[in-house]
Coordinates of C-alpha atoms in Angstrom, one line a residue:
M1 CA 0.0 0.0 0.0
E2 CA 1.4 3.4 -1.0
T3 CA 1.9 6.2 1.4
R4 CA -0.9 8.2 -0.1
E5 CA -3.5 5.5 0.6
L6 CA -2.2 4.9 4.1
T7 CA -2.5 8.7 4.8
V8 CA -6.0 8.7 3.5
V9 CA -7.0 5.7 5.6
A10 CA -5.5 7.3 8.7
G11 CA -7.0 10.7 7.9
S12 CA -10.4 9.2 7.3
F13 CA -10.3 7.3 10.6
V14 CA -9.3 10.4 12.5
G15 CA -11.7 12.7 10.6
F16 CA -14.7 10.5 11.2
Q17 CA -13.8 10.1 14.9
L18 CA -13.7 13.9 15.2
L19 CA -17.0 14.2 13.4
F20 CA -18.5 11.7 15.8
S21 CA -17.1 13.2 19.0
V22 CA -17.0 17.0 18.2
A23 CA -18.9 18.1 15.1
S24 CA -21.9 15.9 15.4
P25 CA -22.9 16.9 19.0
W26 CA -22.5 20.6 18.1
L27 CA -24.3 20.4 14.8
S28 CA -27.1 18.1 16.1
S29 CA -27.8 20.4 19.0
A30 CA -28.1 23.4 16.7
I31 CA -30.5 21.6 14.3
T32 CA -32.9 20.1 16.7
P33 CA -33.6 20.5 20.5
G34 CA -34.7 16.9 20.6
Y35 CA -31.0 15.8 20.4
G36 CA -30.4 17.1 23.9
R37 CA -33.3 15.1 25.4
L38 CA -32.0 11.7 24.1
P39 CA -30.6 9.2 26.6
P40 CA -26.9 8.5 26.4
T41 CA -27.1 5.3 24.4
K42 CA -29.2 7.0 21.7
V43 CA -26.9 10.0 21.7
T44 CA -24.0 7.7 20.8
E45 CA -26.0 6.0 18.0
W46 CA -27.3 9.4 16.8
N47 CA -23.7 10.6 16.4
S48 CA -22.7 7.4 14.8
R49 CA -25.5 7.6 12.2
L50 CA -24.7 11.2 11.3
V51 CA -21.1 10.1 10.6
S52 CA -22.5 7.2 8.6
T53 CA -24.6 9.6 6.5
V54 CA -21.6 11.9 5.8
H55 CA -19.4 9.0 4.8
A56 CA -22.2 7.6 2.5
L57 CA -22.6 10.9 0.7
I58 CA -18.9 11.4 0.2
V59 CA -18.1 8.0 -1.2
G60 CA -21.4 7.5 -3.0
L61 CA -21.1 10.7 -5.0
F62 CA -17.4 10.1 -5.6
C63 CA -18.4 6.6 -6.8
L64 CA -20.9 8.0 -9.4
Y65 CA -18.2 10.5 -10.6
I66 CA -15.8 7.6 -11.2
L67 CA -18.4 5.5 -13.0
W68 CA -19.4 8.3 -15.3
F69 CA -16.0 9.9 -16.0
D70 CA -13.1 7.6 -15.3
D71 CA -12.7 6.0 -18.8
E72 CA -9.6 4.0 -17.9
V73 CA -11.4 2.1 -15.1
N74 CA -14.5 1.5 -17.2
A75 CA -12.4 0.3 -20.2
N76 CA -10.4 -2.2 -18.1
P77 CA -12.4 -3.2 -15.0
V78 CA -9.8 -5.6 -13.7
W79 CA -6.5 -3.7 -14.2
G80 CA -7.5 -0.2 -15.1
D81 CA -5.8 2.8 -13.5
P82 CA -7.0 2.6 -9.9
S83 CA -5.8 6.0 -8.6
L84 CA -9.3 7.6 -8.0
V85 CA -10.8 4.3 -6.9
K86 CA -8.1 3.7 -4.3
L87 CA -8.8 7.1 -2.8
N88 CA -12.5 6.3 -2.5
V89 CA -11.7 2.9 -1.1
A90 CA -9.2 4.3 1.4
I91 CA -11.8 6.8 2.7
T92 CA -14.2 3.8 3.2
C93 CA -11.6 1.7 4.9
G94 CA -10.8 4.5 7.4
Y95 CA -14.6 4.7 8.1
L96 CA -15.0 1.0 8.5
L97 CA -12.1 0.8 11.0
Y98 CA -13.5 3.8 13.0
D99 CA -16.9 2.1 13.0
L100 CA -15.5 -1.3 14.2
V101 CA -13.7 0.4 17.0
L102 CA -17.0 2.2 17.9
L103 CA -18.8 -1.1 17.9
A104 CA -16.3 -2.8 20.1
C105 CA -16.5 0.1 22.6
N106 CA -20.3 0.0 22.7
W107 CA -21.1 -3.7 21.9
S108 CA -23.8 -4.1 24.6
T109 CA -26.0 -1.4 23.0
M110 CA -24.8 -1.2 19.3
G111 CA -23.3 -4.6 18.6
D112 CA -24.6 -6.7 15.7
S113 CA -22.9 -9.7 14.1
F114 CA -24.3 -9.1 10.6
F115 CA -22.9 -5.6 10.7
V116 CA -19.4 -6.9 11.7
C117 CA -19.5 -9.5 8.9
H118 CA -20.4 -6.7 6.5
H119 CA -17.4 -4.6 7.6
L120 CA -14.9 -7.5 7.6
A121 CA -16.0 -8.7 4.2
A122 CA -15.6 -5.3 2.8
L123 CA -12.2 -4.7 4.4
Y124 CA -11.0 -8.1 3.2
A125 CA -11.8 -7.3 -0.4
Y126 CA -10.8 -3.7 -0.4
G127 CA -7.4 -4.7 1.0
Y128 CA -6.6 -6.2 -2.4
V129 CA -7.6 -2.9 -4.1
L130 CA -5.3 -0.8 -1.9
T131 CA -2.3 -3.2 -1.9
R132 CA -2.4 -4.4 -5.5
G133 CA -4.6 -1.9 -7.3
V134 CA -6.7 -4.7 -8.8
L135 CA -10.5 -4.8 -9.7
P136 CA -11.0 -1.0 -9.5
Y137 CA -14.2 -1.0 -11.4
F138 CA -15.8 -3.7 -9.3
A139 CA -14.6 -2.2 -6.0
N140 CA -16.0 1.2 -7.0
F141 CA -19.2 -0.3 -8.2
R142 CA -19.8 -1.8 -4.8
L143 CA -19.6 1.7 -3.1
I144 CA -22.7 2.8 -5.0
S145 CA -24.7 0.9 -2.4
E146 CA -23.8 3.6 0.2
L147 CA -26.3 5.9 -1.5
S148 CA -29.1 4.1 0.4
T149 CA -27.6 4.7 3.8
P150 CA -28.8 8.3 4.4
F151 CA -32.4 7.2 4.0
V152 CA -31.9 4.3 6.5
N153 CA -30.3 6.7 9.0
Q154 CA -33.0 9.3 8.5
R155 CA -35.6 6.7 9.4
W156 CA -33.8 6.1 12.7
F157 CA -33.6 9.9 13.4
F158 CA -37.3 10.2 13.0
E159 CA -37.9 7.4 15.4
A160 CA -35.5 8.8 17.9
L161 CA -37.3 12.2 17.8
N162 CA -40.7 10.3 18.4
Y163 CA -42.2 11.0 15.0
P164 CA -45.2 8.8 14.5
R165 CA -44.8 6.2 11.8
S166 CA -47.8 7.6 10.1
H167 CA -46.2 11.0 9.7
R168 CA -45.9 12.1 6.1
L169 CA -42.2 12.6 6.3
V170 CA -41.7 9.2 7.8
V171 CA -43.7 7.5 5.2
L172 CA -42.1 9.4 2.3
N173 CA -38.6 8.6 3.7
G174 CA -39.6 4.9 4.1
V175 CA -40.7 4.6 0.6
A176 CA -37.6 6.4 -0.7
M177 CA -35.5 4.2 1.4
A178 CA -37.0 1.0 0.0
V179 CA -36.8 2.2 -3.6
V180 CA -33.2 3.5 -3.4
F181 CA -32.0 0.4 -1.4
F182 CA -33.5 -1.8 -4.1
L183 CA -32.0 0.2 -6.9
V184 CA -28.4 0.5 -5.6
R185 CA -28.1 -2.9 -3.9
I186 CA -30.5 -5.4 -5.5
A187 CA -31.4 -4.2 -9.0
V188 CA -27.7 -3.8 -9.9
M189 CA -26.9 -7.4 -9.0
P190 CA -27.6 -8.9 -12.5
S191 CA -25.5 -6.2 -14.2
Y192 CA -22.7 -6.6 -11.7
W193 CA -22.5 -10.3 -11.9
A194 CA -22.7 -10.3 -15.7
S195 CA -19.6 -8.1 -15.7
V196 CA -18.0 -10.5 -13.2
F197 CA -18.7 -13.5 -15.3
A198 CA -17.5 -11.7 -18.4
T199 CA -14.0 -11.6 -17.0
F200 CA -13.8 -15.4 -16.3
G201 CA -11.2 -17.1 -18.4
T202 CA -9.6 -13.9 -19.6
P203 CA -5.9 -13.2 -19.3
E204 CA -6.8 -10.3 -16.9
F205 CA -8.7 -12.7 -14.6
E206 CA -5.9 -15.3 -14.6
R207 CA -3.4 -12.6 -13.8
L208 CA -5.2 -11.9 -10.5
G209 CA -4.1 -15.1 -8.9
L210 CA -6.2 -17.4 -6.7
G211 CA -6.0 -15.3 -3.6
A212 CA -7.5 -12.2 -5.2
Q213 CA -10.1 -14.3 -7.1
V214 CA -11.3 -15.9 -3.9
A215 CA -11.4 -12.7 -2.0
W216 CA -13.3 -11.0 -4.7
I217 CA -16.0 -13.6 -5.3
T218 CA -16.5 -14.8 -1.8
S219 CA -16.8 -11.2 -0.4
C220 CA -19.3 -10.3 -3.1
I221 CA -21.4 -13.3 -2.4
A222 CA -21.4 -12.6 1.3
L223 CA -22.4 -8.9 0.8
D224 CA -25.2 -9.8 -1.6
I225 CA -26.6 -12.3 0.8
L226 CA -26.6 -9.6 3.5
N227 CA -28.1 -7.1 1.2
T228 CA -30.9 -9.5 0.2
V229 CA -31.7 -10.2 3.9
W230 CA -31.8 -6.4 4.6
M231 CA -34.0 -5.8 1.6
Y232 CA -36.5 -8.3 2.9
K233 CA -36.6 -6.5 6.3
I234 CA -36.9 -3.1 4.7
T235 CA -39.7 -4.3 2.3
R236 CA -41.6 -5.8 5.2
G237 CA -41.3 -2.7 7.3
C238 CA -42.3 -0.4 4.4
Y239 CA -45.3 -2.6 3.7
K240 CA -46.5 -2.3 7.3
V241 CA -46.2 1.5 7.3
I242 CA -48.0 1.9 4.0
T243 CA -50.8 -0.4 5.0
G244 CA -51.1 1.1 8.5
R245 CA -50.0 -2.1 10.2
A246 CA -46.9 -0.8 11.8
G247 CA -48.3 -1.5 15.3
R248 CA -46.9 -0.1 18.4
K249 CA -43.7 1.8 18.2
V250 CA -40.4 0.0 18.9
K251 CA -39.3 0.3 22.5
E252 CA -36.6 2.9 23.2
G253 CA -33.2 1.5 22.7
S254 CA -34.3 -1.8 21.1
E255 CA -32.9 -1.1 17.6
K256 CA -29.4 -2.1 16.8
H257 CA -26.6 -0.3 15.1
S258 CA -27.1 -2.5 12.1
N259 CA -29.9 -0.2 11.0
N260 CA -27.2 1.7 9.2
H261 CA -27.9 -0.9 6.6
T262 CA -31.2 -2.6 7.4
D263 CA -34.8 -1.6 7.9

């Protein structure tokens, strides 16, 4: 891994930690008085979700820019120039490391095994991108999924502020969350895997070596299984809200940190 990528990973880790501990409390208090009335456990998760939203917007929009304008990566998805992709991946790796530390420090209230599996699978695969510069198109394509995260986090913010599930903003956000989650995590699967299968047997694929091939395919399968499970949960929750069958509100503190990615 080059010095530039190491610097970005470290800077991302520190930057997101400062956003969590300094910027988020100040900004949240200025935006809504409800933040100051939250219990300590929810304050921690609130700050975590605000950081998650900022990260998702940064890497998601950067991802779209690369997909639209980085001709070298699009022309050679396995061995194209990875410079911009490695920057985006380094930002994400710094965030994932920060978030794993946060989970470890608050496991009793925020811990979730699926969430840890998601992070470890992503770090395992992205490690090859940072160290060998391989698979830039596919690594970047995966980051488009982060565009659904702000809607997932906003749903939690509404619940933390005691918005009723029948509130128009809650319903609209829920529908948008389900639609965007489907578009960026589920609907793209056929296109993504068609591009993967198209590389099989090519000299570029053979050049990767067994280690990178296994890391790439297994991590993608694991992430897509998790995304499918989360899509099911989101669809079920969205259906209940739209049909007015949401029932009683979830007890305070019962939701897990995995809601950064689930319903």
